Each structure stands twice: as structure tokens, then as C-alpha cells.
PDB file of C-alpha atoms in Angstrom:
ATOM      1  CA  UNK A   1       6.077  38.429   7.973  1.00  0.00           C
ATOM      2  CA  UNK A   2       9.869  37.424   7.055  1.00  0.00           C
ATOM      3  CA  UNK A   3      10.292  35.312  10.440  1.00  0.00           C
ATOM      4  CA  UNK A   4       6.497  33.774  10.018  1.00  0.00           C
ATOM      5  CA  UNK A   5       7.728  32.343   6.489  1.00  0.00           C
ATOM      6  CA  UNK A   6      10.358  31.719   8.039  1.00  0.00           C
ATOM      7  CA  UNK A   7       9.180  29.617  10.754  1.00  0.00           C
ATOM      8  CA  UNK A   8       7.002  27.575   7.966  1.00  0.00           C
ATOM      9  CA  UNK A   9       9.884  26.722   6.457  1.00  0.00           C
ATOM     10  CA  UNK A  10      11.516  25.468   9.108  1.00  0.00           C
ATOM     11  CA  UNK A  11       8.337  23.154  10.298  1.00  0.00           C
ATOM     12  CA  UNK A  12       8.549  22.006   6.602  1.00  0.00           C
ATOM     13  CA  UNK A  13      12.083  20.817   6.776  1.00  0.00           C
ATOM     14  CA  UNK A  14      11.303  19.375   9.984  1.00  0.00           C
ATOM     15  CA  UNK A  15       8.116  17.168   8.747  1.00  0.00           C
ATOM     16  CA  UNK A  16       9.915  16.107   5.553  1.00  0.00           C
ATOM     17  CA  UNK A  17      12.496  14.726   7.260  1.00  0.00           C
ATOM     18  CA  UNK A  18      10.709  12.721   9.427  1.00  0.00           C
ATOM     19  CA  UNK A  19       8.962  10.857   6.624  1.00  0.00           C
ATOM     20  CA  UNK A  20      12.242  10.146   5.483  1.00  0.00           C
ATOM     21  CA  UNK A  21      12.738   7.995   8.016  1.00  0.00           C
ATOM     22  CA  UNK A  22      12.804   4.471   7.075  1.00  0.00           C
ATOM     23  CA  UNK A  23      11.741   0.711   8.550  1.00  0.00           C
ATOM     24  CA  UNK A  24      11.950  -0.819   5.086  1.00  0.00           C
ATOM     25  CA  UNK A  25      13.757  -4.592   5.441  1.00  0.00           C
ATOM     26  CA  UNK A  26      15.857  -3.309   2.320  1.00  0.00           C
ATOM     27  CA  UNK A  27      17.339  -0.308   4.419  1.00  0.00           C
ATOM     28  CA  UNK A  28      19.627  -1.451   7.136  1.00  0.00           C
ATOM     29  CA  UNK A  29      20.108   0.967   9.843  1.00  0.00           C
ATOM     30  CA  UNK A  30      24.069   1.615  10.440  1.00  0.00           C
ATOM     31  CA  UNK A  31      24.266   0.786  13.820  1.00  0.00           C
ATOM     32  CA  UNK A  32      23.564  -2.845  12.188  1.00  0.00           C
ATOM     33  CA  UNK A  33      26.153  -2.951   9.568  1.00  0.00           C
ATOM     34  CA  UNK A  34      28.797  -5.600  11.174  1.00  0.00           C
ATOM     35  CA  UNK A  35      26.886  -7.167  13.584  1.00  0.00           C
ATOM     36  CA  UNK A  36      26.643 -10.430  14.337  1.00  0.00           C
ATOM     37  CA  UNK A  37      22.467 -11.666  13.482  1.00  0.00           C
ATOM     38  CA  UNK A  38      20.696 -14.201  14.635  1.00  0.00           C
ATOM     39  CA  UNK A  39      19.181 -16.546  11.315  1.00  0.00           C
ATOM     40  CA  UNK A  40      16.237 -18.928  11.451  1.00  0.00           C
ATOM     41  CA  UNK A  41      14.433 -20.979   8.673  1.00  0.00           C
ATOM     42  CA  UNK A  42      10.923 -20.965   7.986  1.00  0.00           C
ATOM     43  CA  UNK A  43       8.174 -21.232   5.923  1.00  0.00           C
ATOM     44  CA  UNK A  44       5.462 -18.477   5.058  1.00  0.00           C
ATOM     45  CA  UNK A  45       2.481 -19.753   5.714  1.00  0.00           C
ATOM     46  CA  UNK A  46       0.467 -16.476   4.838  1.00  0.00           C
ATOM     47  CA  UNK A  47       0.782 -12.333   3.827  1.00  0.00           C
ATOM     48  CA  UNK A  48      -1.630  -9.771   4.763  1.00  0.00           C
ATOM     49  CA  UNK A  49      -1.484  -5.842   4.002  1.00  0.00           C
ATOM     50  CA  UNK A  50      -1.668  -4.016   7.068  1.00  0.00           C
ATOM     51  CA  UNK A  51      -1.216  -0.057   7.827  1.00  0.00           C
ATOM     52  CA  UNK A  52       0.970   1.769  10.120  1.00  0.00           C
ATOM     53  CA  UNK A  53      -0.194   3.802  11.597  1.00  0.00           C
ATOM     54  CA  UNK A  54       2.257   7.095  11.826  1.00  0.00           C
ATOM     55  CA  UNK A  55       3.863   8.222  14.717  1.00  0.00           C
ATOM     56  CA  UNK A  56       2.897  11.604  16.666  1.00  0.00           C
ATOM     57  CA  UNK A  57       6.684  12.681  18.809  1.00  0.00           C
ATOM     58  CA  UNK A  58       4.909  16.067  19.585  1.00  0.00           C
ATOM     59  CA  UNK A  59       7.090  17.958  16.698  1.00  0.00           C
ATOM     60  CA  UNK A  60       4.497  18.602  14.577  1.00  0.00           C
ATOM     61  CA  UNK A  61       2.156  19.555  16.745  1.00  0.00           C
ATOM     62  CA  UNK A  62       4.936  21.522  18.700  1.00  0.00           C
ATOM     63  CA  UNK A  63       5.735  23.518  15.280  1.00  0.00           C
ATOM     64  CA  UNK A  64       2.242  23.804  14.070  1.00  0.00           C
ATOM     65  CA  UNK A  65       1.336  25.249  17.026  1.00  0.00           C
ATOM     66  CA  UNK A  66       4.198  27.603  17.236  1.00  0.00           C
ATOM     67  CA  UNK A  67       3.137  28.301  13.050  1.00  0.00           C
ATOM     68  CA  UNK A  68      -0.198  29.147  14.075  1.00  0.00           C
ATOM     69  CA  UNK A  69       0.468  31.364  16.955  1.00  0.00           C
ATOM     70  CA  UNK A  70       2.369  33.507  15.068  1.00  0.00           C
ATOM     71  CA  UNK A  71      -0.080  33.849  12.236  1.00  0.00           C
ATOM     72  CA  UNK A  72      -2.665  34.575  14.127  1.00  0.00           C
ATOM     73  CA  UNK A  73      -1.218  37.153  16.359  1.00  0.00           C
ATOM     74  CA  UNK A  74      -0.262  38.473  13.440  1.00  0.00           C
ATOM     75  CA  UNK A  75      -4.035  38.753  12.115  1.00  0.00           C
ATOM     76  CA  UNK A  76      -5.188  41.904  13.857  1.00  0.00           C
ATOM     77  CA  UNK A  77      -3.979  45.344  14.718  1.00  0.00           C
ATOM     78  CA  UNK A  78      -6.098  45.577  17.794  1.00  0.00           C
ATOM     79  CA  UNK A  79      -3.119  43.879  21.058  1.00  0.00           C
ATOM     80  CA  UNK A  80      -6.357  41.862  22.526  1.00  0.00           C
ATOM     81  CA  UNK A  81      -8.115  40.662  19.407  1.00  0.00           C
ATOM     82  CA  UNK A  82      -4.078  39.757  18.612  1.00  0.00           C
ATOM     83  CA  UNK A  83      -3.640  37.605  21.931  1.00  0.00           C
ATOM     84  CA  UNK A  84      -7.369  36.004  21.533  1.00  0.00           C
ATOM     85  CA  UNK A  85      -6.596  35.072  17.839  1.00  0.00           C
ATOM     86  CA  UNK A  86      -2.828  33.966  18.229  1.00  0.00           C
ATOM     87  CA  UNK A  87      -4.370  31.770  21.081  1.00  0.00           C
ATOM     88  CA  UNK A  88      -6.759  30.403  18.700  1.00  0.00           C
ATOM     89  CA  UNK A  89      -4.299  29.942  15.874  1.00  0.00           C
ATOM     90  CA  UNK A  90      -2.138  28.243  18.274  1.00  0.00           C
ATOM     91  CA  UNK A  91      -4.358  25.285  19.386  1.00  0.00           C
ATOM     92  CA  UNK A  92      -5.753  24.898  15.508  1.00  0.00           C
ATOM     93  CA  UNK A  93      -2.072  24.922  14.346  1.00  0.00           C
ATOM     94  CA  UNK A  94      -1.318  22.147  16.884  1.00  0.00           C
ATOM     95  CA  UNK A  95      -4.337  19.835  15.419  1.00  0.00           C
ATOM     96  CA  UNK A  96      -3.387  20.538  12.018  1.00  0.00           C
ATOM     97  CA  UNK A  97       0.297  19.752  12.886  1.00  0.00           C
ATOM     98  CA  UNK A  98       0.328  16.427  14.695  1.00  0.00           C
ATOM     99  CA  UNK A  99      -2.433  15.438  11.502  1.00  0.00           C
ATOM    100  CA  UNK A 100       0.409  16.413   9.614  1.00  0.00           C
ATOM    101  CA  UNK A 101       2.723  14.338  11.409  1.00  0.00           C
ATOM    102  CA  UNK A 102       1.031  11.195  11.791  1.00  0.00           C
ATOM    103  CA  UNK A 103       0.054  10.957   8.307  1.00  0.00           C
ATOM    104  CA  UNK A 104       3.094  11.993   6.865  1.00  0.00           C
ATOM    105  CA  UNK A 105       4.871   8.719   9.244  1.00  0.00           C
ATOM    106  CA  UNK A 106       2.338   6.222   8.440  1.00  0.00           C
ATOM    107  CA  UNK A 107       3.202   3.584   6.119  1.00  0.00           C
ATOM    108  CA  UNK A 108       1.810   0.428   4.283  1.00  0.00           C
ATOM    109  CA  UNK A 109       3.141  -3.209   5.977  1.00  0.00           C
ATOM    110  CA  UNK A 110       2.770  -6.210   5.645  1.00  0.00           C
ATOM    111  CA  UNK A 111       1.862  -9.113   8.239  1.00  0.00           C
ATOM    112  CA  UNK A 112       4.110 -12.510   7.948  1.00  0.00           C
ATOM    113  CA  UNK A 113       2.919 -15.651   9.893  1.00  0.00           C
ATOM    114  CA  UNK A 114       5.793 -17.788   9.106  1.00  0.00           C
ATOM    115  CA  UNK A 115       6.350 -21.402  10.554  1.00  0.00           C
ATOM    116  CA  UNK A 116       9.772 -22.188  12.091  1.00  0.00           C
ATOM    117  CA  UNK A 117      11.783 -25.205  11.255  1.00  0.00           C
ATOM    118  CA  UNK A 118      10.757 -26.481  14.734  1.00  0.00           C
ATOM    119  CA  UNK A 119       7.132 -26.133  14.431  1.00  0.00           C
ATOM    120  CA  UNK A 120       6.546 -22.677  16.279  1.00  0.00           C
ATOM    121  CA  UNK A 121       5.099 -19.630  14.116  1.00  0.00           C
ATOM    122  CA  UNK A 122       5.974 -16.042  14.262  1.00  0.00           C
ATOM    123  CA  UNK A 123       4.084 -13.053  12.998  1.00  0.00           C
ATOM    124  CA  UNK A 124       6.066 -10.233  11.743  1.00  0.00           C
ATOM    125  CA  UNK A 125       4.911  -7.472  10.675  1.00  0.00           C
ATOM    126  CA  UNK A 126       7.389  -5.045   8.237  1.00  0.00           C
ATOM    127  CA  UNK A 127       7.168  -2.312   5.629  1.00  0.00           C
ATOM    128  CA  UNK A 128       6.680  -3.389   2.037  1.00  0.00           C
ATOM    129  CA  UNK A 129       9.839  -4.851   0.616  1.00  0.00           C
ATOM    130  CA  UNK A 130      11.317  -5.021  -2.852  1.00  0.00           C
ATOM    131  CA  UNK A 131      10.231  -8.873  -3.043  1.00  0.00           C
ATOM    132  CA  UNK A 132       7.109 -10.025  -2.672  1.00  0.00           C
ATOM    133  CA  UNK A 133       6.351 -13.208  -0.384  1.00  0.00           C
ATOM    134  CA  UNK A 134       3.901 -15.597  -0.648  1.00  0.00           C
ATOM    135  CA  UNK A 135       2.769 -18.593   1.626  1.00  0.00           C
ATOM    136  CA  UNK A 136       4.811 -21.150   0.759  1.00  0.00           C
ATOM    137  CA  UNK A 137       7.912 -19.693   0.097  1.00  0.00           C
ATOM    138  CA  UNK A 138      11.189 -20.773   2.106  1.00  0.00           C
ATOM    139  CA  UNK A 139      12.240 -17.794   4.057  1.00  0.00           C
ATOM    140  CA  UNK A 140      14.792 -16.656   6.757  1.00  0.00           C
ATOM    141  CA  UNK A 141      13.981 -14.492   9.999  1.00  0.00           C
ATOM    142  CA  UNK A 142      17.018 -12.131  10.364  1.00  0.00           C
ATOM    143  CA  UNK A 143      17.141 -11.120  13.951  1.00  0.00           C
ATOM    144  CA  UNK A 144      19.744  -7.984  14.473  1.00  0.00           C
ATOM    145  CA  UNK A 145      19.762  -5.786  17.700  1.00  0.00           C
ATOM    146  CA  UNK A 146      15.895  -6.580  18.521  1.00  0.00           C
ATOM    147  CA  UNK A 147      14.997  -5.670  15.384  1.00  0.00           C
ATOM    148  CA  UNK A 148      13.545  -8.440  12.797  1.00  0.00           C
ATOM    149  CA  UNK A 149      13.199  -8.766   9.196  1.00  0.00           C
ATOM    150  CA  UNK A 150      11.792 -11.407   6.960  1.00  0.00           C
ATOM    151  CA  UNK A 151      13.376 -12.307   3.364  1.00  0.00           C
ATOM    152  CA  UNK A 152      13.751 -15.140   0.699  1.00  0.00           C
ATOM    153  CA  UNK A 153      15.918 -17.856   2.273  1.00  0.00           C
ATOM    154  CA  UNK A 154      19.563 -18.151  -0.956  1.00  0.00           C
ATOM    155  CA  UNK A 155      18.808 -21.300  -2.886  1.00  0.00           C
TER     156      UNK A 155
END
């Protein structure tokens, strides 16, 4: 019983720390920090709220399953009724982890169409900042290692 509780523990860690993870445009990743980025004007010329939607790298269905296995094989005294059930625990543990997972990862967005200085548009979609944009306002793409992000253009 020690090692299942254990075990859930561990899978808890491991799922809270990947919804840690962040794409917010007010959270710069350190490989970023003193780079050189690439900087064009623009203009928003509309915001949507989009979703999304969370990620599933096989961890938590890999620990759930693991979880569940355990548990279940743990559920009877009988050594085939213990197989059949940690089988069963397994696969249900699984589900219930990569639900876990990609729920726990997804995130609300938004959608920028923004119109460039020289007439083309980009859409960019990126997690909710700490300002809010609106069509109309002057903004800068920051481009940084493939990675984009859409703010206020200074005044």
C-alpha cells in the first residue's frame, strides 16, 4: 500500500509540473534572454478567444496506467482475479491519465490578425497576456528563435 501511495504521488508531481509549463508572451523562455529578435510594426486589426487544446506526451497516460495497475492488482487476494483486475485497472488508469494530462495543459489564447506596415497580415495566436489588445491598436511582432509574440508597440 506504501509504494501504491507512493506511486500517486509521484504521478501527481509529475502532472503538476507539466501545467506549470508556460507559453504566456509575459514569460520569456531563457534560452531567449540575450538574443538578438527580429521586430515588425503593425496594426491589430482584430482579437478572438480561442482554446488550446492541451498536450498528451504519453506521461500521464504512462503513470496512470502504471497507478492503476497497481491498484488493481492490488484489489483481490485470488493471483488470477489479481492479473484480470490489474489488467483492467491498467487500461482505465491510462484513459483517466492522458484526460488528466490534456486538460491539465490546455489553456485559453487568443487569435491576433494584425496588418504589417507593408500591407501583409499575420495571425498569431498566443496565451492570454497581461494587456489586453484591441483592433486598432499599434503593435509590434517580436520574432525570437521561431517563436512569436505580439505586444503594445512604446509610444
Amino acid at each position: 500500500m506504501q509504494r501504491f501511495v507512493k506511486l500517486a504521488t509521484s504521478a501527481a508531481i509529475v502532472l503538476a509540473l507539466a501545467a506549470c509549463a508556460s507559453s504566456s508572451p509575459d514569460v520569456i523562455q531563457r534560452g531567449d534572454a540575450q538574443r538578438m529578435a527580429q521586430v515588425q510594426d503593425g496594426t491589430v486589426l482584430s482579437v478572438r478567444n480561442v482554446v488550446v487544446d492541451g498536450s498528451q506526451s504519453g506521461v500521464g497516460a504512462a503513470v496512470g496506467g502504471v497507478v492503476g495497475a497497481i491498484g488493481g492488482y492490488g484489489g483481490s487476494g485470488v493471483q488470477r482475479e489479481a492479473q484480470v483486475l490489474g489488467v483492467l485497472a491498467g487500461v482505465a488508469g491510462a484513459a483517466a491519465g492522458n484526460a488528466i494530462e490534456r486538460f491539465s495543459t490546455k489553456e485559453e489564447a487568443v487569435e491576433i490578425l494584425v496588418q504589417l506596415k507593408g500591407g501583409d497580415r499575420r495571425a498569431i495566436v498566443q496565451a492570454k497576456a497581461g494587456e489586453t489588445l484591441a483592433a486598432g491598436d499599434a503593435v509590434v511582432i517580436v520574432t525570437t528563435g521561431g517563436k512569436v509574440r505580439v505586444t503594445k508597440a512604446p509610444k
